[in-house]
Coordinates of C-alpha atoms and ligand atoms in Angstrom, one line a residue:
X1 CA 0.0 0.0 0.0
X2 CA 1.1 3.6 -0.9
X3 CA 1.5 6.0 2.4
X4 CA -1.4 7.5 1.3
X5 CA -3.8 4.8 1.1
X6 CA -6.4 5.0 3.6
X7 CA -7.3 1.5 4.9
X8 CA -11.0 0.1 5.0
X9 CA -13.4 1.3 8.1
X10 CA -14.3 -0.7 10.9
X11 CA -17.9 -1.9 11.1
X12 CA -18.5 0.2 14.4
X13 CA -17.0 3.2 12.7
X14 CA -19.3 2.4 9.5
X15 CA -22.0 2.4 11.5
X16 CA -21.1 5.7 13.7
X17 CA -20.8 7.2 10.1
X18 CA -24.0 5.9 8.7
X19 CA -26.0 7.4 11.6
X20 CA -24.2 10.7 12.2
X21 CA -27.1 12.9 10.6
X22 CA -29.2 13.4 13.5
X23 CA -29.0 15.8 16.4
X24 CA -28.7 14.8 20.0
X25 CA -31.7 16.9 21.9
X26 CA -33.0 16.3 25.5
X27 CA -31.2 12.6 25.9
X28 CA -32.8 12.1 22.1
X29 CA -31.6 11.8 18.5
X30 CA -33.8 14.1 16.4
X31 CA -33.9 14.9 12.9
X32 CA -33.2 18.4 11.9
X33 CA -36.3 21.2 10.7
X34 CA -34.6 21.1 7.8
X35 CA -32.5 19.3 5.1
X36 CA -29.6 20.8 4.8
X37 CA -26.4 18.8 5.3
X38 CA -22.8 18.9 5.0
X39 CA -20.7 16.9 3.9
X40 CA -18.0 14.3 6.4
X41 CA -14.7 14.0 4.1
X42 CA -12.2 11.4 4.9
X43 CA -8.9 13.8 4.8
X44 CA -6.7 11.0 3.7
X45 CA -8.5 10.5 0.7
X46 CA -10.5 13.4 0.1
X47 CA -13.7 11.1 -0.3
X48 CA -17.1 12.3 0.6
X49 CA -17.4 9.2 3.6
X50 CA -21.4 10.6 5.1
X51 CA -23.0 14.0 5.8
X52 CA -23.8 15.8 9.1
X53 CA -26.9 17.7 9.6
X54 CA -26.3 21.5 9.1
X55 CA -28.3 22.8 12.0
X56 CA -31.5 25.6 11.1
X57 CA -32.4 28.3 14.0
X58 CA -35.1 26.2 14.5
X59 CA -33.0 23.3 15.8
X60 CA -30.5 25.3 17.6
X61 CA -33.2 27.1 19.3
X62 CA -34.8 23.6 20.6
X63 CA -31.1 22.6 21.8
X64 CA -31.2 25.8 23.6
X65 CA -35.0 25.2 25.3
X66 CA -33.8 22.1 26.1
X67 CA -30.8 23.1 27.8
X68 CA -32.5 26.0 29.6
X69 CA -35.4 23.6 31.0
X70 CA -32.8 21.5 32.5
X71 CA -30.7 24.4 34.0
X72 CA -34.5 26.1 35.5
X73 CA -36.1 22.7 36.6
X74 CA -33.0 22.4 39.0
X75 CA -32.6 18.5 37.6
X76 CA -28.5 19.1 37.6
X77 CA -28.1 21.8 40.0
X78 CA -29.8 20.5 42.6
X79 CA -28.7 16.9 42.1
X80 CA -26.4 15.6 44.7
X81 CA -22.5 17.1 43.9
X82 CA -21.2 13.3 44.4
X83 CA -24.0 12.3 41.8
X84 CA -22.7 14.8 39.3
X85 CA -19.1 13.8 39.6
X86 CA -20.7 9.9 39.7
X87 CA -22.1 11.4 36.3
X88 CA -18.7 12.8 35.0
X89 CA -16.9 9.5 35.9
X90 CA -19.4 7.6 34.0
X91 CA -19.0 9.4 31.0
X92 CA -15.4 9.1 31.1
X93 CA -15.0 5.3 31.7
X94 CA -17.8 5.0 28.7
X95 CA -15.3 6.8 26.5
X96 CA -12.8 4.6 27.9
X97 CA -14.3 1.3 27.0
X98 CA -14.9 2.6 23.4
X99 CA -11.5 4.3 23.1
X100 CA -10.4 2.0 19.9
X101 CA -13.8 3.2 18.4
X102 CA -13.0 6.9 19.2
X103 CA -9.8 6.8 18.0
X104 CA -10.7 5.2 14.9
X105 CA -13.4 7.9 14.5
X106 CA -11.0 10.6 15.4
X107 CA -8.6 9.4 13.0
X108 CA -11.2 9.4 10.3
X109 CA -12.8 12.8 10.2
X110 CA -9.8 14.7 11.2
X111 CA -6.8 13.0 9.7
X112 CA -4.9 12.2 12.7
X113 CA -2.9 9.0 13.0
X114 CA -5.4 6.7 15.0
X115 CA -1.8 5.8 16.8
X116 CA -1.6 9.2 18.0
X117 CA -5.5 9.6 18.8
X118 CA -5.6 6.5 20.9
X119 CA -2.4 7.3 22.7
X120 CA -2.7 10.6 23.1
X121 CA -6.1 12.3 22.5
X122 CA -8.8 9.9 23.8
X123 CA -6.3 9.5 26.8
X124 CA -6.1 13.3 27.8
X125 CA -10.1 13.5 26.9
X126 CA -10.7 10.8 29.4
X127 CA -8.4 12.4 31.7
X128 CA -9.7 15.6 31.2
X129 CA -13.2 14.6 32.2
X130 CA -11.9 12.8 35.4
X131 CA -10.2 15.7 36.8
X132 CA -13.2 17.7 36.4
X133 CA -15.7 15.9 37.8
X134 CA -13.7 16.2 41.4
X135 CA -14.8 20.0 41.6
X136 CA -18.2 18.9 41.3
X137 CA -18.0 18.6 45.1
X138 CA -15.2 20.9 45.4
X139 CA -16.6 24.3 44.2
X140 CA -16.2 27.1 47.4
X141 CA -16.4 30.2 47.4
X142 CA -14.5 33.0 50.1
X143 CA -16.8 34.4 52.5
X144 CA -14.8 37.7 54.0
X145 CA -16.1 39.7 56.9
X146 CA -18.0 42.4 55.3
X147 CA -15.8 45.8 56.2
X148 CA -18.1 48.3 56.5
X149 CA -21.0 46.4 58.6
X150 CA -21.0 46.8 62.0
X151 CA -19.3 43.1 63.4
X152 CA -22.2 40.7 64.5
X153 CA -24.8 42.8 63.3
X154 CA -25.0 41.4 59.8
X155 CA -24.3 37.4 58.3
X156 CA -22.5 37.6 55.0
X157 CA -21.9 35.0 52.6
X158 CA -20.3 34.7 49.0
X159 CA -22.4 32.2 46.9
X160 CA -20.2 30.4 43.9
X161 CA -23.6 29.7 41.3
X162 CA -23.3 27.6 38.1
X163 CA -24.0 30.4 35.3
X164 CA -27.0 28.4 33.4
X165 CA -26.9 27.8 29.7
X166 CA -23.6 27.3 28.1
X167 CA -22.8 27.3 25.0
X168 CA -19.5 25.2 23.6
X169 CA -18.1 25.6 20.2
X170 CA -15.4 23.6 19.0
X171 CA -12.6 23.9 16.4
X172 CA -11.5 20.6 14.4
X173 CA -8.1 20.2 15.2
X174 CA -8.7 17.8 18.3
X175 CA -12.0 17.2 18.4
X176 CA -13.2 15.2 21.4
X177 CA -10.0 16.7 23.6
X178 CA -11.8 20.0 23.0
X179 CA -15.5 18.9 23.6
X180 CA -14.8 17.7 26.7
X181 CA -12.3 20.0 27.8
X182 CA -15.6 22.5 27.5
X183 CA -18.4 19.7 28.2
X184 CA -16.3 18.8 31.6
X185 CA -15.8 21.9 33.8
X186 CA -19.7 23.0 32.0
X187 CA -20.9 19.7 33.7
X188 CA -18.6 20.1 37.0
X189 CA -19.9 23.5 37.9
X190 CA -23.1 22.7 37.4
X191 CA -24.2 24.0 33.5
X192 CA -26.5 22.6 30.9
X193 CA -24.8 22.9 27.7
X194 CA -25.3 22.9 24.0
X195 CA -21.8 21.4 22.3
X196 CA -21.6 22.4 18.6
X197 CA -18.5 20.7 17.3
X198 CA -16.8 22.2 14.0
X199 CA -18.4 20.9 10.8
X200 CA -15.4 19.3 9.5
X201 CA -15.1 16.8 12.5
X202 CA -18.6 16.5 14.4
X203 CA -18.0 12.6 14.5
X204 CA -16.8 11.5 17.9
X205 CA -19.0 14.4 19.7
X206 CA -22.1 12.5 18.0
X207 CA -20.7 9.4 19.3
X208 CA -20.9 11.5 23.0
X209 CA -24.2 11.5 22.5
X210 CA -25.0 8.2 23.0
X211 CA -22.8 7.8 25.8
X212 CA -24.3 11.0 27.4
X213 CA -27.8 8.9 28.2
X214 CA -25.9 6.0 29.1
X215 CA -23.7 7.6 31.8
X216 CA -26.8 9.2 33.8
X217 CA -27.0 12.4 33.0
X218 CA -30.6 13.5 33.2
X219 CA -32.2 14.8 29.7
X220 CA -31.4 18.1 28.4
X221 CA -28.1 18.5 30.3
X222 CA -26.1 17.7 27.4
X223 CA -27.5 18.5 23.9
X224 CA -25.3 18.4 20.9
X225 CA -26.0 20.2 17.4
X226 CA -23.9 19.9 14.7
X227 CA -23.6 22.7 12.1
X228 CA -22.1 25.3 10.2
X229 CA -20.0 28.7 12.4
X230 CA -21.6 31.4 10.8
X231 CA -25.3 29.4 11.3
X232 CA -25.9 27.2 14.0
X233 CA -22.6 28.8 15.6
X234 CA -24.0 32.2 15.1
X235 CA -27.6 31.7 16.8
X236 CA -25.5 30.3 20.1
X237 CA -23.9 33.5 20.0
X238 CA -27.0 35.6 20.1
X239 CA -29.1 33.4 21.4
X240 CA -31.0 35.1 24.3
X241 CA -31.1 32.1 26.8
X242 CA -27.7 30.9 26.4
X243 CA -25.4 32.9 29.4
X244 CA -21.7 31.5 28.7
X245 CA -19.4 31.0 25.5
X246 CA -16.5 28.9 25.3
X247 CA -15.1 28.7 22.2
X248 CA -12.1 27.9 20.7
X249 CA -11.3 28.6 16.9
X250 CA -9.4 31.6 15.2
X251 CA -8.4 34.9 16.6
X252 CA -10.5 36.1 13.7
X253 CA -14.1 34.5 14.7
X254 CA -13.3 34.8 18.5
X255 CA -13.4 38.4 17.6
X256 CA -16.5 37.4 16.1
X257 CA -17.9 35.9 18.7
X258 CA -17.0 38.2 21.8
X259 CA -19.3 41.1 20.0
X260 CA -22.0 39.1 18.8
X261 CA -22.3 38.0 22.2
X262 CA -21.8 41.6 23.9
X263 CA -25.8 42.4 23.2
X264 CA -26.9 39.9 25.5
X265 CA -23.9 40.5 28.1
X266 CA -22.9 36.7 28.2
X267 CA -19.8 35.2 30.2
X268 CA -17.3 35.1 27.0
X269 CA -14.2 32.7 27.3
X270 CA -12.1 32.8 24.3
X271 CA -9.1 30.2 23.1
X272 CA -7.2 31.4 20.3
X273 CA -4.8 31.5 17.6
X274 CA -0.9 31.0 18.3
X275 CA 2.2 31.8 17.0
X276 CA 4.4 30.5 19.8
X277 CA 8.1 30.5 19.7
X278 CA 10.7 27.6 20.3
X279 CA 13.6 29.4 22.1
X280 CA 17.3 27.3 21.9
X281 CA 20.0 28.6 24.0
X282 CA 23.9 28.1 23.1
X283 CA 24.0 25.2 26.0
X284 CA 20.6 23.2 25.2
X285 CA 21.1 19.5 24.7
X286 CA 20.4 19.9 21.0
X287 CA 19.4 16.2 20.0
X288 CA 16.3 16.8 22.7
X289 CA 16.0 20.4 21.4
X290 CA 15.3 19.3 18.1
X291 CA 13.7 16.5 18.2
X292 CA 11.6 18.6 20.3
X293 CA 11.2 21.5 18.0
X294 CA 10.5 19.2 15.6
X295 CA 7.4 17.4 17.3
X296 CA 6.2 21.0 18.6
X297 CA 5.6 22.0 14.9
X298 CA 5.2 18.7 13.3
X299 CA 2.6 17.0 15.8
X300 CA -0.9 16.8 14.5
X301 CA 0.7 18.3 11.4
X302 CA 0.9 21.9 13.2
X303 CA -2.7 22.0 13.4
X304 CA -2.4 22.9 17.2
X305 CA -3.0 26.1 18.5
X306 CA 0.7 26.1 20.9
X307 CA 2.3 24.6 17.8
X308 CA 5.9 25.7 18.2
X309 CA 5.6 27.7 15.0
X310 CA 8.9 30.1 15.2
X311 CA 11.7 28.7 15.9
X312 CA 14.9 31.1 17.6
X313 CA 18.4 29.1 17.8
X314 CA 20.9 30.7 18.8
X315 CA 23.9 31.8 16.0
X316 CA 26.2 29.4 17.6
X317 CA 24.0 26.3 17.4
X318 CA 21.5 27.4 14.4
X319 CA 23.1 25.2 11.7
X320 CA 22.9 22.1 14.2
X321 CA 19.5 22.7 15.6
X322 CA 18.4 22.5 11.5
X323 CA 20.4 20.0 10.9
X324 CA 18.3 17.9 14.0
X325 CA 15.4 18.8 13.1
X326 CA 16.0 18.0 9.2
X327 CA 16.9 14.9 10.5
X328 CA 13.5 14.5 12.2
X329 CA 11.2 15.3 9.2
X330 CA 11.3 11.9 8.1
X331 CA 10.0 10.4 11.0
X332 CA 7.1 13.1 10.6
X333 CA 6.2 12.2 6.9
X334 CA 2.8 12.0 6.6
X335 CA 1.0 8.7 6.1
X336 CA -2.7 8.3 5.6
X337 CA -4.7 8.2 9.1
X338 CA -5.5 5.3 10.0
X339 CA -1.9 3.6 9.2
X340 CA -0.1 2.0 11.9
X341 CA 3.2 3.4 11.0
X342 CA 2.1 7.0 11.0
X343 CA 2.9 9.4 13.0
X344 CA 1.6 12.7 11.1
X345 CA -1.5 12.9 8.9
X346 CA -2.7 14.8 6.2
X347 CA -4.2 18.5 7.2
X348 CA -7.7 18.6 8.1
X349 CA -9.7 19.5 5.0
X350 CA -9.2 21.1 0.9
X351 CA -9.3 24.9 2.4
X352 CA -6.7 24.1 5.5
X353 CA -4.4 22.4 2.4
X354 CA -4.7 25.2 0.2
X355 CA -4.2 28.1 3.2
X356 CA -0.9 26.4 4.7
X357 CA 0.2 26.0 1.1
X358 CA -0.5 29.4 0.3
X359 CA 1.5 30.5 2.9
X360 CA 4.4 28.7 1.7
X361 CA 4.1 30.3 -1.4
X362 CA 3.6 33.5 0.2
X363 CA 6.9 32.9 2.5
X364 CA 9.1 32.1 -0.9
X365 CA 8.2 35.3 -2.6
X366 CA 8.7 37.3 0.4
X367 CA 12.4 36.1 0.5
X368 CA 11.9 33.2 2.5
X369 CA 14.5 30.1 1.4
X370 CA 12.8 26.1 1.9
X371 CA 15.2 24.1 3.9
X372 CA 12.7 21.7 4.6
X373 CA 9.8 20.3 2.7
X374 CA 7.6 22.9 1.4
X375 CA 5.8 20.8 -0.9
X376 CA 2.7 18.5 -1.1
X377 CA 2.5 14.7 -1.3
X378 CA -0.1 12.4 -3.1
X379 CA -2.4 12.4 -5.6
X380 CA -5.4 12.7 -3.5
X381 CA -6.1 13.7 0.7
X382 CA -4.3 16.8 1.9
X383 CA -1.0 15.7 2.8
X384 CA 2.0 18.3 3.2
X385 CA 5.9 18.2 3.4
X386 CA 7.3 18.8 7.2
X387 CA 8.4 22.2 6.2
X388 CA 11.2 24.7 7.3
X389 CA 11.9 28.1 6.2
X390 CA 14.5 30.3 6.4
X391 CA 16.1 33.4 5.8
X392 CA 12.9 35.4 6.7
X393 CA 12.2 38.8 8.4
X394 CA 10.4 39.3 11.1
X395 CA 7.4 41.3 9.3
X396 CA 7.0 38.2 6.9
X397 CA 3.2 37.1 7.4
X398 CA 5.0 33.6 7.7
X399 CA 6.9 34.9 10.7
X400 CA 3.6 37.2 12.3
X401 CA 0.3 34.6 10.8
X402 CA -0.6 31.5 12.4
X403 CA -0.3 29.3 9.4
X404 CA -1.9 26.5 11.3
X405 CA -0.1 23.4 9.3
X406 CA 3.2 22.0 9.6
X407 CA 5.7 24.8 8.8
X408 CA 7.9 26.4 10.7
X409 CA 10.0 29.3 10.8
X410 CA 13.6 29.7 11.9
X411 CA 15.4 32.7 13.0
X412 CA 18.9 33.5 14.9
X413 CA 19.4 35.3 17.7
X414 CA 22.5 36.6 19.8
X415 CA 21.5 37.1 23.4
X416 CA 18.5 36.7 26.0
X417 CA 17.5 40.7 25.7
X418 CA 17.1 39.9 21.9
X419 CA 15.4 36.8 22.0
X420 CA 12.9 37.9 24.5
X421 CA 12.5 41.0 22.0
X422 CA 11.7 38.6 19.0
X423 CA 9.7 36.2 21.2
X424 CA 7.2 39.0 22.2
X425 CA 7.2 40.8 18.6
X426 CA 3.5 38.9 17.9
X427 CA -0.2 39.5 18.0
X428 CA -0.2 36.2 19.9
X429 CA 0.5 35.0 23.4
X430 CA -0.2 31.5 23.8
X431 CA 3.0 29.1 24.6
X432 CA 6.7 29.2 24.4
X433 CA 9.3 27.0 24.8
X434 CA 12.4 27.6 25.6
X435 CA 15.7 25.3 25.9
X436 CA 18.6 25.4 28.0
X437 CA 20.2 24.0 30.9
X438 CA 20.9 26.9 32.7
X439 CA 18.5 27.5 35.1
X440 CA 19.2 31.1 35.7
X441 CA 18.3 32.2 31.8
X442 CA 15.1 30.1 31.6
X443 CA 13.1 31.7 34.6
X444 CA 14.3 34.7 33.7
X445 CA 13.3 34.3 29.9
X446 CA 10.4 32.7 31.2
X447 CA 9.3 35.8 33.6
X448 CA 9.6 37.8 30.2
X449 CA 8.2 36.3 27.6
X450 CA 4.6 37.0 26.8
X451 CA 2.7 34.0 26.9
X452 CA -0.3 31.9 28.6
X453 CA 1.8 28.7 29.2
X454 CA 6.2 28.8 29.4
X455 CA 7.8 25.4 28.8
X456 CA 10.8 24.2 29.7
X457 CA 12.7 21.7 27.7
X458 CA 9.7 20.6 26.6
X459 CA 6.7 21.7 24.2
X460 CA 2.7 21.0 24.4
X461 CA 2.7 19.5 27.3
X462 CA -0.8 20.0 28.7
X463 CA -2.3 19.3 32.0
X464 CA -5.9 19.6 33.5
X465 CA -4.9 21.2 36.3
X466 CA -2.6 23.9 34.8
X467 CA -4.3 27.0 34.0
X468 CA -4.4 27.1 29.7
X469 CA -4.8 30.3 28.0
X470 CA -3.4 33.1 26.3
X471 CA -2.3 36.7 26.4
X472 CA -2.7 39.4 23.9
X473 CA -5.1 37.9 20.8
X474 CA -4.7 34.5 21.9
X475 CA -7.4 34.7 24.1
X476 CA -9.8 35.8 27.0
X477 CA -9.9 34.1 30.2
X478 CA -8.5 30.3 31.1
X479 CA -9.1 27.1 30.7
X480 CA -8.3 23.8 33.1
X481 CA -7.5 24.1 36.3
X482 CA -9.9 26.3 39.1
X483 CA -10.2 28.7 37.1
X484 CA -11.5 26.7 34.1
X485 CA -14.3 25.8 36.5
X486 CA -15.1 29.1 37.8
X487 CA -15.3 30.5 34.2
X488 CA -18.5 28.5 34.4
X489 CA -19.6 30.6 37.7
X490 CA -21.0 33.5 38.8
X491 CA -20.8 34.8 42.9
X492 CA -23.5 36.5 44.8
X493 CA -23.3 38.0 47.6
X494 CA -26.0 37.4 50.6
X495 CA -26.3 39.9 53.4
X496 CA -28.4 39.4 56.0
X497 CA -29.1 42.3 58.6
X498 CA -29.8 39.8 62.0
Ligands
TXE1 O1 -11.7 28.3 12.4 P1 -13.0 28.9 12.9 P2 -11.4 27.7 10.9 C1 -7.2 28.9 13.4 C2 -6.1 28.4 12.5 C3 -6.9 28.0 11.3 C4 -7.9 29.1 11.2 C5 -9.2 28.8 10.4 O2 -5.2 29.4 12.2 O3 -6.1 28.0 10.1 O4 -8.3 29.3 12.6 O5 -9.9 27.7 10.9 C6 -17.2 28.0 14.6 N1 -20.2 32.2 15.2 N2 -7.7 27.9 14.4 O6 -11.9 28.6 9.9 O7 -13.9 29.5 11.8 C7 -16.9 26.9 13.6 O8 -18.1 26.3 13.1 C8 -20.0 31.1 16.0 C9 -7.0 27.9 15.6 O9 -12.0 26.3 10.9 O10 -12.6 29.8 14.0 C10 -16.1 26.0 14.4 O11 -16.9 25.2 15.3 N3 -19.2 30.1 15.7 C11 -7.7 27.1 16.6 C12 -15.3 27.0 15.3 O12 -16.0 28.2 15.3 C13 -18.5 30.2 14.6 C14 -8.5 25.9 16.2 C15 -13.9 27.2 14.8 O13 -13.9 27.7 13.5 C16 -18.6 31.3 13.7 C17 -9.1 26.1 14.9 C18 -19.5 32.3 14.1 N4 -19.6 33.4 13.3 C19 -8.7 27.0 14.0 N5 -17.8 31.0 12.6 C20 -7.1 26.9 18.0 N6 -7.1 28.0 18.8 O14 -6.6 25.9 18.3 C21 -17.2 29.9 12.8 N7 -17.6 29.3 14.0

């Protein structure tokens, strides 16, 4: 078999595919008002595989009901915090006994190596919605001693109150990580949510579905509609009984998003583009730095939002630090998904292959030299060279754009002043990594750079417990952690005159 052959389905996928035009309402599968569709494509192949429904008003708007009937009637707020978390478990031990299924599904719609999926993304999905369900009965609020009031005079308390409706749109780079990395702090703090998971890749968030009912939840908790952004996506954002957006997607439609959503005054958190550079000191073990490098841009074929996208090696080590990572691009060639010996994929869909190759282009006519890559590969699916470039400016939109594939920019630099400098000269904020054995130079680098998450000697290393977000037009708010639970909150403030 070429690389690019994509092998034959599994039944259980077959049949996930075959029913995947429905929409999962109040613990249901419905059929849409309407008959509009859109089409699943397999990216290894580029073969029309099955269609999704593309969500009307209508059926958004039931979602919605549905979700807001479950949040009023108290059937999830008021349930016992152990039974929520029970719920939460549940979901993610369902996911667990089906992860072959998931990954296979994963593999399909997206494009990543089912390897990958299954030893990477179902895992941190799973694990995602296990950390979570702890603060269902771990939510607290701070109660201070009001300042003003006389002492004794007055009982004050701080309320921490799930916000109601949220709404959770996903992007479709890793599409069941980032449903439940939404659906799981939601669920924890005590939400009803509608999930609309990006049209390319709605597969394994239908698959949720039926795992929703099974795991407990009561109906209308969790309601899933898949559909176009500026549609289905677009009514979430306006929609008058939906309080919270979570979305993650492009700086571009977060932009979007945030002033659709300022009419109605909803709770906006906001996960964003990235540009994030891979900083390599003078004394970094450079086999680990570029093999690292490498899998910070080349992992999920740069389709990540921290993908380490700019890469700053200092003069003295430059040459080597390419020379690693050249050495590394084979290991990264991409393979159709669901190939055992892949490690990369093709990009997710015809207008991500034509963008991240347009930037290429763009990056070669700007000045930019190919030391790496910087072609396509098959004759059909959307697979693309590990690419390096070089010799580019700063202002180049390769340098300043999140090209969002897997192509990578590399730059010199002379000292830590300079590199910080270059580092921070982005729109973006989210990740850096930077490489070194000197202590010293990385927490002071790391005090300086600009960014939601600093690494150290390491790349895209993601926890649920580590605040996940980004500065500048990266983002608004955080993810994971407390704080990715309290984004789901609101406080009130009781005071009592005794
Ligand atoms: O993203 P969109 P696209 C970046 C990356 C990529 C580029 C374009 O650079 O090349 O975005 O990808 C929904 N109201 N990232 O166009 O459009 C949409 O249906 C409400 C970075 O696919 O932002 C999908 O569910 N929703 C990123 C989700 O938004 C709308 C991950 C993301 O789609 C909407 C993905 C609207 N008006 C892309 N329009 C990351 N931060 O990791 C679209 N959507």
């Amino acid at each position: 078999l070429s690389p690019f052959t994509q092998r034959d389905y599994s039944d259980a996928a077959k049949r996930a595919i075959a029913r995947a035009p429905a929409l999962f309402i109040d613990n249901a599968w419905v059929a849409s008002t309407h008959g509009a569709t859109i089409p699943i494509i397999d990216p290894s192949n580029a073969r029309e595989i099955g269609r999704f429904v593309d969500a009307s008003d209508a059926d958004v708007d039931r979602a919605v009901a549905a979700a807001r009937r479950a949040f009023d009637d108290g059937r999830w707020t008021t349930l016992r915090p152990l039974d929520r978390e029970r719920c939460i478990h549940r979901l993610a031990d369902l996911i667990e006994a089906h992860a072959d299924e998931f990954s296979e599904l994963e593999a399909i719609d997206n494009g990543m190596p089912k390897g990958m999926a299954a030893a990477a993304d179902i895992p941190s999905a799973i694990d995602m919605l296990r950390y979570m369900a702890g603060w269902a009965t771990k939510i607290s609020s701070e109660t201070t001693l009001p300042a003003s009031l006389p002492v004794g005079a007055y009982h004050a308390y701080v309320r921490r109150e799930a916000v109601g409706v949220a709404a959770l749109i996903a992007p479709w780079n890793f599409p069941l990580v980032m449903a439940t990395l939404k659906i799981a702090p939601a669920l924890a703090a005590g939400c009803t949510v509608v999930l609309k998971p990006a049209e390319q890749t709605s597969l394994t968030a239908l698959r949720l579905g039926d795992l929703i009912a099974e795991a407990g939840f009561p109906a209308g908790v969790v309601n899933i509609v898949t559909g176009n952004g500026h549609t289905a996506g677009a009514r979430l954002t306006t929609h008058p009984d939906v309080d919270k957006i979570a979305f993650t997607g492009s700086t571009e439609i977060g932009k979007v998003i945030n002033r659709a959503a300022t009419d109605t005054l909803k709770h906006v958190t906001l996960e964003l583009g990235g540009k994030s550079p891979v900083v390599i000191l003078p004394d970094a073990d450079l086999e680990a730095a570029g093999a690292g490098a490498a899998g910070a841009i080349f992992f999920n074929a740069g389709q990540i939002c921290v993908a380490g996208s700019r890469i700053y090696a200092h003069r003295d080590v430059f040459d080597r630090v390419l020379e690693q990572v050249s050495e590394q691009a084979a290991f990264w060639s991409p393979r159709a998904s669901l190939d055992p010996a892949g490690h990369m994929g093709p990009v997710v869909s015809q207008d991500q292959f034509e963008r991240v190759m347009a930037y290429i282009d763009d990056g070669k006519k700007a000045g930019a030299s190919v030391a790496i890559g910087g072609g396509s590969l098959g004759s059909e699916g959307y697979y693309i060279e590990p690419t390096v470039l070089v010799d580019v400016k700063p202002q180049m939109r390769v340098v300043q754009e999140e090209i969002f594939g897997p192509v990578v920019v590399a730059q010199r630099f002379d000292d830590l002043d300079e590199v910080a400098r270059q580092a921070n000269d982005s729109a973006f904020g989210l990740g850096a990594s930077i490489w070194t054995k000197d202590l010293s130079a990385m927490h002071r680098l790391a005090g300086k750079i600009k960014a939601g998450t600093v690494w150290g000697n390491c790349h895209s290393v993601i926890d649920p417990a580590m605040p996940f977000g980004g500065y500048k037009q990266s983002g608004l708010g955080r993810e994971h952690g407390r704080p990715g639970v309290e984004a789901y909150t609101e406080l009130k403030s009781v005071i009592v005159q005794l």
